[in-house]
Each structure stands twice: as structure tokens, then as C-alpha cells.
Short mmCIF file of C-alpha atoms in Angstrom, two decimals:
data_model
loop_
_atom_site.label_atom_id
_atom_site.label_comp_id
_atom_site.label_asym_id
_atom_site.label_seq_id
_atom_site.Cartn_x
_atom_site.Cartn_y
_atom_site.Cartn_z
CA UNK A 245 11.05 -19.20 17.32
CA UNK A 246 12.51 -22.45 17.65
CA UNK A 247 11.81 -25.53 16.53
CA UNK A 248 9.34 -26.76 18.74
CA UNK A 249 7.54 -23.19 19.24
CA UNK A 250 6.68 -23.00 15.14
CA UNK A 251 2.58 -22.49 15.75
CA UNK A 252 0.60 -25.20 13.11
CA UNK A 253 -2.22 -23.93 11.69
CA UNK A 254 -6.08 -24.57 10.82
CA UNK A 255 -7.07 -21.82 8.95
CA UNK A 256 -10.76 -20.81 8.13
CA UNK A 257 -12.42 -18.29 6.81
CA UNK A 258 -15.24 -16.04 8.22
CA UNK A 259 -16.43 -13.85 5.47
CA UNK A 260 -16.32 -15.17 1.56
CA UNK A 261 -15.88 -11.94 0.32
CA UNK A 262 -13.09 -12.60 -2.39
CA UNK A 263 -9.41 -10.63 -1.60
CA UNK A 264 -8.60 -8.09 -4.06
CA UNK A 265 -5.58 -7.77 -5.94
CA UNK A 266 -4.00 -4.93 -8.00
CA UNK A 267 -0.02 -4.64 -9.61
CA UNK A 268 1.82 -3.10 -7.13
CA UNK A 269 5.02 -3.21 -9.12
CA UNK A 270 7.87 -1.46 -7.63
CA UNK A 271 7.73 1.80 -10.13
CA UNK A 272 7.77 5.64 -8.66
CA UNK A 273 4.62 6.48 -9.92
CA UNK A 274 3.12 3.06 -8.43
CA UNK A 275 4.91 2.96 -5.18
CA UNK A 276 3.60 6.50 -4.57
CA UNK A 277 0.24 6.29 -5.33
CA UNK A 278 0.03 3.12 -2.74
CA UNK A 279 2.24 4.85 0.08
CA UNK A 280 0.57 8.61 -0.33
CA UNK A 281 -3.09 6.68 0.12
CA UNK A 282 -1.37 4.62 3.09
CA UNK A 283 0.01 7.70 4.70
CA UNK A 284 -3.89 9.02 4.71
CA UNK A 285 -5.33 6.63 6.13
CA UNK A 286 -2.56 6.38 9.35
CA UNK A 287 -3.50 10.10 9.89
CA UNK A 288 -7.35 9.58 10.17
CA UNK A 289 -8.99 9.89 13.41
CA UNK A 290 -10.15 6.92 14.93
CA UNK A 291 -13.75 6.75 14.63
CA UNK A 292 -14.37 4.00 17.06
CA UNK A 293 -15.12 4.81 20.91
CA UNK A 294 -13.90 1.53 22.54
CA UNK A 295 -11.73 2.36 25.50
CA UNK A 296 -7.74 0.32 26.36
CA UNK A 297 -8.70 -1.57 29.31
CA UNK A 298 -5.67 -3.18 31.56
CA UNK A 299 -6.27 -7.04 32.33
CA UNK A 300 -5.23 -9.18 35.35
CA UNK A 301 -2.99 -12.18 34.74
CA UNK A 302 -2.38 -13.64 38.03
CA UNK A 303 0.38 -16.32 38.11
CA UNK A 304 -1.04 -19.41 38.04
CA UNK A 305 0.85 -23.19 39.64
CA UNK A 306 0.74 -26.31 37.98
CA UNK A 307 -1.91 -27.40 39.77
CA UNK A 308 -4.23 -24.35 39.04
CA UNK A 309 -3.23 -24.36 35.58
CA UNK A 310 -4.08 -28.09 35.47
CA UNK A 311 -7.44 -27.49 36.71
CA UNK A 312 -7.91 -24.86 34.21
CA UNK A 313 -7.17 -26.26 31.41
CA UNK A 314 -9.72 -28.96 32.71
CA UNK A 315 -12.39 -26.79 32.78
CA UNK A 316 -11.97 -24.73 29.68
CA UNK A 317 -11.87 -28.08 27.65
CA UNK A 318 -15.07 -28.70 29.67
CA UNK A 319 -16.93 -25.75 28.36
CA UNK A 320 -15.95 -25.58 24.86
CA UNK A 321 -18.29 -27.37 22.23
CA UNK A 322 -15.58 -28.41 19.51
CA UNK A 323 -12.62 -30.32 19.16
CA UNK A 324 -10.11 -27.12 20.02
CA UNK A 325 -9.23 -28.67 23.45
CA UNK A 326 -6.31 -27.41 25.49
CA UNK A 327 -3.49 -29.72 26.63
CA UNK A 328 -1.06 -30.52 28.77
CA UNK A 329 2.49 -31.51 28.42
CA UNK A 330 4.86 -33.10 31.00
CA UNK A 331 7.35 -29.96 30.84
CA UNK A 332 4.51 -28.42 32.15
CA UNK A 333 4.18 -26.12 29.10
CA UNK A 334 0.88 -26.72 27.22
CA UNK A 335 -0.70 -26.38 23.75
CA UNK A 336 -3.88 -25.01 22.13
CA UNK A 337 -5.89 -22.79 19.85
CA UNK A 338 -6.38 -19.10 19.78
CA UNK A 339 -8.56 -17.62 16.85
CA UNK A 340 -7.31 -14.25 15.22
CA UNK A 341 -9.40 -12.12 13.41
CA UNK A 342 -7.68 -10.17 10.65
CA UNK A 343 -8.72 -6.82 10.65
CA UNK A 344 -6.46 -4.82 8.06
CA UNK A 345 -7.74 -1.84 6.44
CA UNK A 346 -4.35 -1.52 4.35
CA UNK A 347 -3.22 -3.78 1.28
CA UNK A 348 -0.22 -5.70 2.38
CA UNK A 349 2.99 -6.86 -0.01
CA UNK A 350 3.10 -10.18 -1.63
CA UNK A 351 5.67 -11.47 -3.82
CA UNK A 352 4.25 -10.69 -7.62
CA UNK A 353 3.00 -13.50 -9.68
CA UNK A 354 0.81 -14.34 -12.18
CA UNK A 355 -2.04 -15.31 -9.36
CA UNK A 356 -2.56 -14.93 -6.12
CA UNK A 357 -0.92 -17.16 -3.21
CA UNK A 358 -2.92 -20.24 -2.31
CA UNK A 359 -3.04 -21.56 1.14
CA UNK A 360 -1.27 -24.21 0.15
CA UNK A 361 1.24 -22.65 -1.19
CA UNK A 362 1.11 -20.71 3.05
CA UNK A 363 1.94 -23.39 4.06
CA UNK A 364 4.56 -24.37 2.51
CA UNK A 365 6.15 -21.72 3.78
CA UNK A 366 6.97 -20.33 -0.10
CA UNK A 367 8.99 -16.37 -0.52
CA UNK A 368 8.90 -15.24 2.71
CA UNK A 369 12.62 -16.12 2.85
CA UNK A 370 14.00 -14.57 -0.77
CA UNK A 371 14.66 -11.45 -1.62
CA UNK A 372 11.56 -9.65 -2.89
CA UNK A 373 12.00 -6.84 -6.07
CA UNK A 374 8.66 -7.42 -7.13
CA UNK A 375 5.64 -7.18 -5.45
CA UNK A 376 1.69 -6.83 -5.46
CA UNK A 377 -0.74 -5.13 -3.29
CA UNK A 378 -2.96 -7.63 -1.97
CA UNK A 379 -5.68 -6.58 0.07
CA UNK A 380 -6.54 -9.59 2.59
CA UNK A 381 -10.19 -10.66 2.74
CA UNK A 382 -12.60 -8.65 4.97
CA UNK A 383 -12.74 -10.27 8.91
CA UNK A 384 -10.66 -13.34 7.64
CA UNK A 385 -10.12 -15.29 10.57
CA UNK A 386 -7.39 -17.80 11.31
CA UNK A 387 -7.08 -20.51 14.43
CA UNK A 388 -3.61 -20.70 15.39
CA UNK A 389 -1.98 -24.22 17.08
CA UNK A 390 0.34 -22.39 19.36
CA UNK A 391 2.47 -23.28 22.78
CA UNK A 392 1.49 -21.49 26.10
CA UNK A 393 5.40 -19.72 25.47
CA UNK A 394 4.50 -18.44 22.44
CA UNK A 395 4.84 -14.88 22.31
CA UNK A 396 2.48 -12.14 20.66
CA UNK A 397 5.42 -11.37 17.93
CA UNK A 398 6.11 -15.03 17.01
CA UNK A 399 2.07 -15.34 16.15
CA UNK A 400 1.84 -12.29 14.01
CA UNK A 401 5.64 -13.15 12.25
CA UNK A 402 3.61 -16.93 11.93
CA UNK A 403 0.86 -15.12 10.08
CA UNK A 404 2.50 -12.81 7.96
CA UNK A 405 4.66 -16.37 6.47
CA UNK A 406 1.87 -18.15 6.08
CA UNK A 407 0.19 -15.71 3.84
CA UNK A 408 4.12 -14.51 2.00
CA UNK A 409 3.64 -11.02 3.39
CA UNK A 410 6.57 -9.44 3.03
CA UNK A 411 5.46 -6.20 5.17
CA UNK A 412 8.03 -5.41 8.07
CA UNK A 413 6.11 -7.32 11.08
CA UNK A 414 6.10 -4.40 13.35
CA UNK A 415 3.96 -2.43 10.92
CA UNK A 416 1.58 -5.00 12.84
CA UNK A 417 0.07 -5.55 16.14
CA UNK A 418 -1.94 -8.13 18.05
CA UNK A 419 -4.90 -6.54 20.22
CA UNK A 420 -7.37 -8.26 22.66
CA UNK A 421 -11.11 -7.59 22.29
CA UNK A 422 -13.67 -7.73 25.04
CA UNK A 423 -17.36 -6.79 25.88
CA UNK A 424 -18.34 -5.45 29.64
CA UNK A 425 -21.38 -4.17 30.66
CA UNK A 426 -22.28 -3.18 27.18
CA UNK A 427 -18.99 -2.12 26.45
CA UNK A 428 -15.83 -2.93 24.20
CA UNK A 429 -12.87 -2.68 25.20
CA UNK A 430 -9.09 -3.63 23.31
CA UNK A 431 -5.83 -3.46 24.29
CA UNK A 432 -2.89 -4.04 22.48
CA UNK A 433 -0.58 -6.86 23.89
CA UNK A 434 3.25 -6.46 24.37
CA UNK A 435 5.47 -8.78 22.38
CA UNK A 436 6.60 -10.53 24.99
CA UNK A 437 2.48 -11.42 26.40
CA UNK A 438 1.21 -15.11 25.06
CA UNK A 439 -1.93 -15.55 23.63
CA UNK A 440 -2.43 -18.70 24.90
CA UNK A 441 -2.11 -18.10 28.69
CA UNK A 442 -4.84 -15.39 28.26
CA UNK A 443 -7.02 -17.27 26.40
CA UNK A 444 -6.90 -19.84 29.34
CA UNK A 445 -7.41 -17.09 31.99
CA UNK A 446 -10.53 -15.69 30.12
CA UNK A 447 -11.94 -19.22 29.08
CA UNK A 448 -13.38 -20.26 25.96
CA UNK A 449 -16.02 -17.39 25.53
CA UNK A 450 -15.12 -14.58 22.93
CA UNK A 451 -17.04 -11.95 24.12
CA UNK A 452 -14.87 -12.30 27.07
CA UNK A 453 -11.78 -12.34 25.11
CA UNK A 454 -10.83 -12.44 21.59
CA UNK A 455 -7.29 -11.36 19.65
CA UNK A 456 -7.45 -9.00 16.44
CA UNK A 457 -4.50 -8.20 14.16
CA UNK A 458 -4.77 -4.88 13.04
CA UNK A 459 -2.06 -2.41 11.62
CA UNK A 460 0.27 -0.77 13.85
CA UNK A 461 -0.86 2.58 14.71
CA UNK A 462 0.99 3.54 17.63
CA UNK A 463 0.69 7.87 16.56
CA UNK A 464 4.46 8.10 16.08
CA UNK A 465 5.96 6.81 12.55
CA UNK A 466 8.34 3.94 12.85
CA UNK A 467 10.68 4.65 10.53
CA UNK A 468 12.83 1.77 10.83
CA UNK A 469 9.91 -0.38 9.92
CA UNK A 470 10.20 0.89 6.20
CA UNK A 471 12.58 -0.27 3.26
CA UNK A 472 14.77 1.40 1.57
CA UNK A 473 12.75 2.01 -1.77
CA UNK A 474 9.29 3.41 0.59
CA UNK A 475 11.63 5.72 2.63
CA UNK A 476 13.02 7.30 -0.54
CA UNK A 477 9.63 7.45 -1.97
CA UNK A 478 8.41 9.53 1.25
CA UNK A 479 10.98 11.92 0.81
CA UNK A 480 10.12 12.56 -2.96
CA UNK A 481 6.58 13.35 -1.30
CA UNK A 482 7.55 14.90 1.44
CA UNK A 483 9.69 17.82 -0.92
CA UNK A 484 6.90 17.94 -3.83
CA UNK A 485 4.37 18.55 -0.95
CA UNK A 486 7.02 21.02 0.09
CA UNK A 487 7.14 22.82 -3.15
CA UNK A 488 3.49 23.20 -3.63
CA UNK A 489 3.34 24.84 -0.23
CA UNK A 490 5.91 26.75 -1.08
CA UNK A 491 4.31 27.83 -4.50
CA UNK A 492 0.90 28.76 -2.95
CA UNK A 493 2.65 30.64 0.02
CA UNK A 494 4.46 32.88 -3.09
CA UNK A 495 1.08 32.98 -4.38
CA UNK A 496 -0.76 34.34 -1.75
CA UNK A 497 1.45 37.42 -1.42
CA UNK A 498 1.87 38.30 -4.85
CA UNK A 499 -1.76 38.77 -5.09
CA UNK A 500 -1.65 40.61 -1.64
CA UNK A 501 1.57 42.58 -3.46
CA UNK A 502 -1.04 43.34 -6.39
CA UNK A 503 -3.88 44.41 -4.72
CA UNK A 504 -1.53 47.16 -2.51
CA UNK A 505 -0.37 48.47 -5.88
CA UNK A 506 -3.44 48.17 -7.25
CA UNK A 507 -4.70 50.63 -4.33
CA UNK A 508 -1.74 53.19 -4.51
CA UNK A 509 -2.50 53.45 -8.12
CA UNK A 510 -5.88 54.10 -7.49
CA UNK A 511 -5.16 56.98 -4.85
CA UNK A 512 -5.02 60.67 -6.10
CA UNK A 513 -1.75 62.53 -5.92
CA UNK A 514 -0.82 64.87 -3.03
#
């Protein structure tokens, strides 16, 4: 993202429940305990019932965009206002809701990161050997300063910085909420949609539109999206899990092997 394109940020919080922390360091015994219970979770059905939905985004001219962007400022009752600029780009606010059932991987240290220290941009660009699990505060919700060209990977690659998550951003996604008739709906948005062009479309309301960053569960395993250290790890569970199939398999028909011998013993001669 260049320059001009960096998103500025007001953060806020919705819910005070306090983030919890635990040493993630990266040992075997550590690393595996986090990664078996993350592999768990990815393969537990969804409970939830709301159904993908497929929006319209009509191109839109100056003029119409103009006029939009006119209205939506007229029917919002804070200071988030939409504007224009003369390249006929334009700028505004989008609210994300963080909804991550996952820890995610800070840099260690002796306490957690700060928002100040978010946004000052600090460890996101060193190397990381050390880190913590951090699990990010329940329905934490951020608004986002962002350009009508920003794209749906820039925002979440914006987030995870602010916050020094070192996490692979593609083990990430950005999904659109919306109620219909007594229904929810979400779909998740490519990386090349922008936030801030369907916020206009929708207008201000977020029952008509909101954006929720949740983990990236797609059904297929992105392996690429995985360091070095967790894609060793998986294969140390993937053959111990191996073995102990293996063992109970060797199990099972020795005691079938016992039980026949156990039988012809039993049988009278002739």
C-alpha cells in the first residue's frame, strides 16, 4: 500500500472484557499444545445458520458518487463523514468488528502491546523468535480511516500492524454482515473489493451492512500460510497421531488373534 493509501486509525473498543495472555514461547511441547487445539477448532462444524448472500455494486459516475456521498453524510449522526477529493477518489470510515475465536502471535515481552505502542507501528517489521499467544478482546471493534481504493487485504494487513500480529495475513479474512427480512446473511469479500465503496452503496446503517474479521476458514488448509517451525510441528503430530492409530489397529487384532485361539483351544478333538 503506498504512501498515500496507509488507512489512519480511531480505534475503540466495544466490549471491556480484558484480552488474555498466556507464554506462547516457541518450545515443542508449547507450540503443539497451541497448534493441536487450533487444528480442532478449524475442523468444527459451523454452528451458525446465516446463509453467503451475493451483493450488487453497480458502477457509479462522479456525479452519482457525489450525490452519495452527500446523502450518507446526511444521514449519519456523528462526525464519521465521507469526503471527497479532487482526483475523484474519496475518504472515510468503515467500522470492523473483530471476531477471532483463535489466539493470535505477538512478539513476547514482559507486557502486553499498548495501542500506542500500534501505532507506532513497533515489531511487525523484525524478525520474530519469540512470541506470545494473545487472545484479542471479545467483539473489539476498530474504525478504520481508509481511501475508496483501498482494498480488503490492505485493511486486514493495516490491522494485523497495528496490533504487532505477526500471524500470516491470509490466515485472515474480511466478511460483510447484513440483516433481511429477519435474516443474516455474510459474505466474504475478495481482496481486491474496497470496503469503502460498499459502505457508500449500503449507507450508513449497519444492519444493512457491516464488515467482520474473522479467521480464514476457507475448508481447505493453506499450507503456505504457515512458518517453518508450525509446519514441522504438524508433521510431528501428524506421525504420533499416526503411530497411535497404528498401535490400536495392532491392538484390535491381537485380541481378535486371542479370542480365535482362545476358541480352538476350547473345542474338543476330532
Amino acid at each position: 500500500m503506498g504512501e498515500a493509501e496507509t488507512p489512519s486509525f480511531e480505534m475503540t473498543w466495544s466490549s471491556t472484557t480484558s484480552s488474555g495472555y498466556c507464554s506462547q514461547e516457541d518450545s515443542d511441547s508449547e507450540l503443539e499444545q497451541y497448534f493441536t487445539a487450533r487444528t480442532s477448532l478449524a475442523r468444527r462444524p459451523r454452528r451458525d445458520q446465516d446463509e453467503p448472500v451475493e451483493w450488487e455494486t453497480p458502477d457509479l459516475s462522479q456525479a452519482e458518487i457525489e450525490q452519495k456521498i452527500k446523502e450518507y453524510n446526511g444521514q449519519i449522526n456523528s462526525n464519521l463523514f465521507m469526503s471527497l477529493n479532487k482526483d475523484g477518489s474519496y475518504t472515510g470510515f468503515i467500522k470492523v468488528q473483530l471476531k477471532l475465536v483463535r489466539p493470535v502471535s505477538v512478539p513476547s515481552s514482559k507486557k502486553p502491546p499498548s495501542l500506542q505502542d500500534a501505532r507506532k507501528g513497533l515489531g511487525r517489521g523484525t524478525a520474530v523468535r519469540r512470541r506470545t499467544s494473545f487472545y484479542l478482546p471479545k467483539d473489539a471493534v476498530k474504525h478504520l480511516h481508509v481511501l475508496s481504493r483501498t482494498r480488503a487485504s490492505e485493511v486486514i494487513e493495516a490491522l494485523l500492524r497495528k496490533f504487532l500480529v505477526v500471524d500470516d495475513p491470509r490466515k485472515f479474512a474480511l466478511f460483510e454482515r447484513a440483516e433481511r427480512h429477519g435474516q443474516v446473511y455474510f459474505r466474504k469479500l475478495s481482496d481486491d473489493e474496497h470496503p469503502l465503496r460498499l459502505r457508500l452503496l449500503a449507507g450508513p446503517s449497519e444492519k444493512t451492512l457491516s464488515f467482520i474479521l474473522k479467521e480464514n476458514d476457507s475448508g481447505e488448509v493453506n499450507w503456505n500460510a504457515f512458518t517453518m517451525p508450525e509446519l514441522h510441528n504438524f508433521l510431528r503430530i501428524l506421525q504420533r497421531e499416526e503411530e497411535e492409530h497404528l498401535r490400536q489397529i495392532l491392538q484390535k487384532y491381537s485380541r481378535c488373534r486371542e479370542k480365535i485361539q482362545e476358541a480352538l483351544h476350547a473345542c474338543p478333538l476330532g
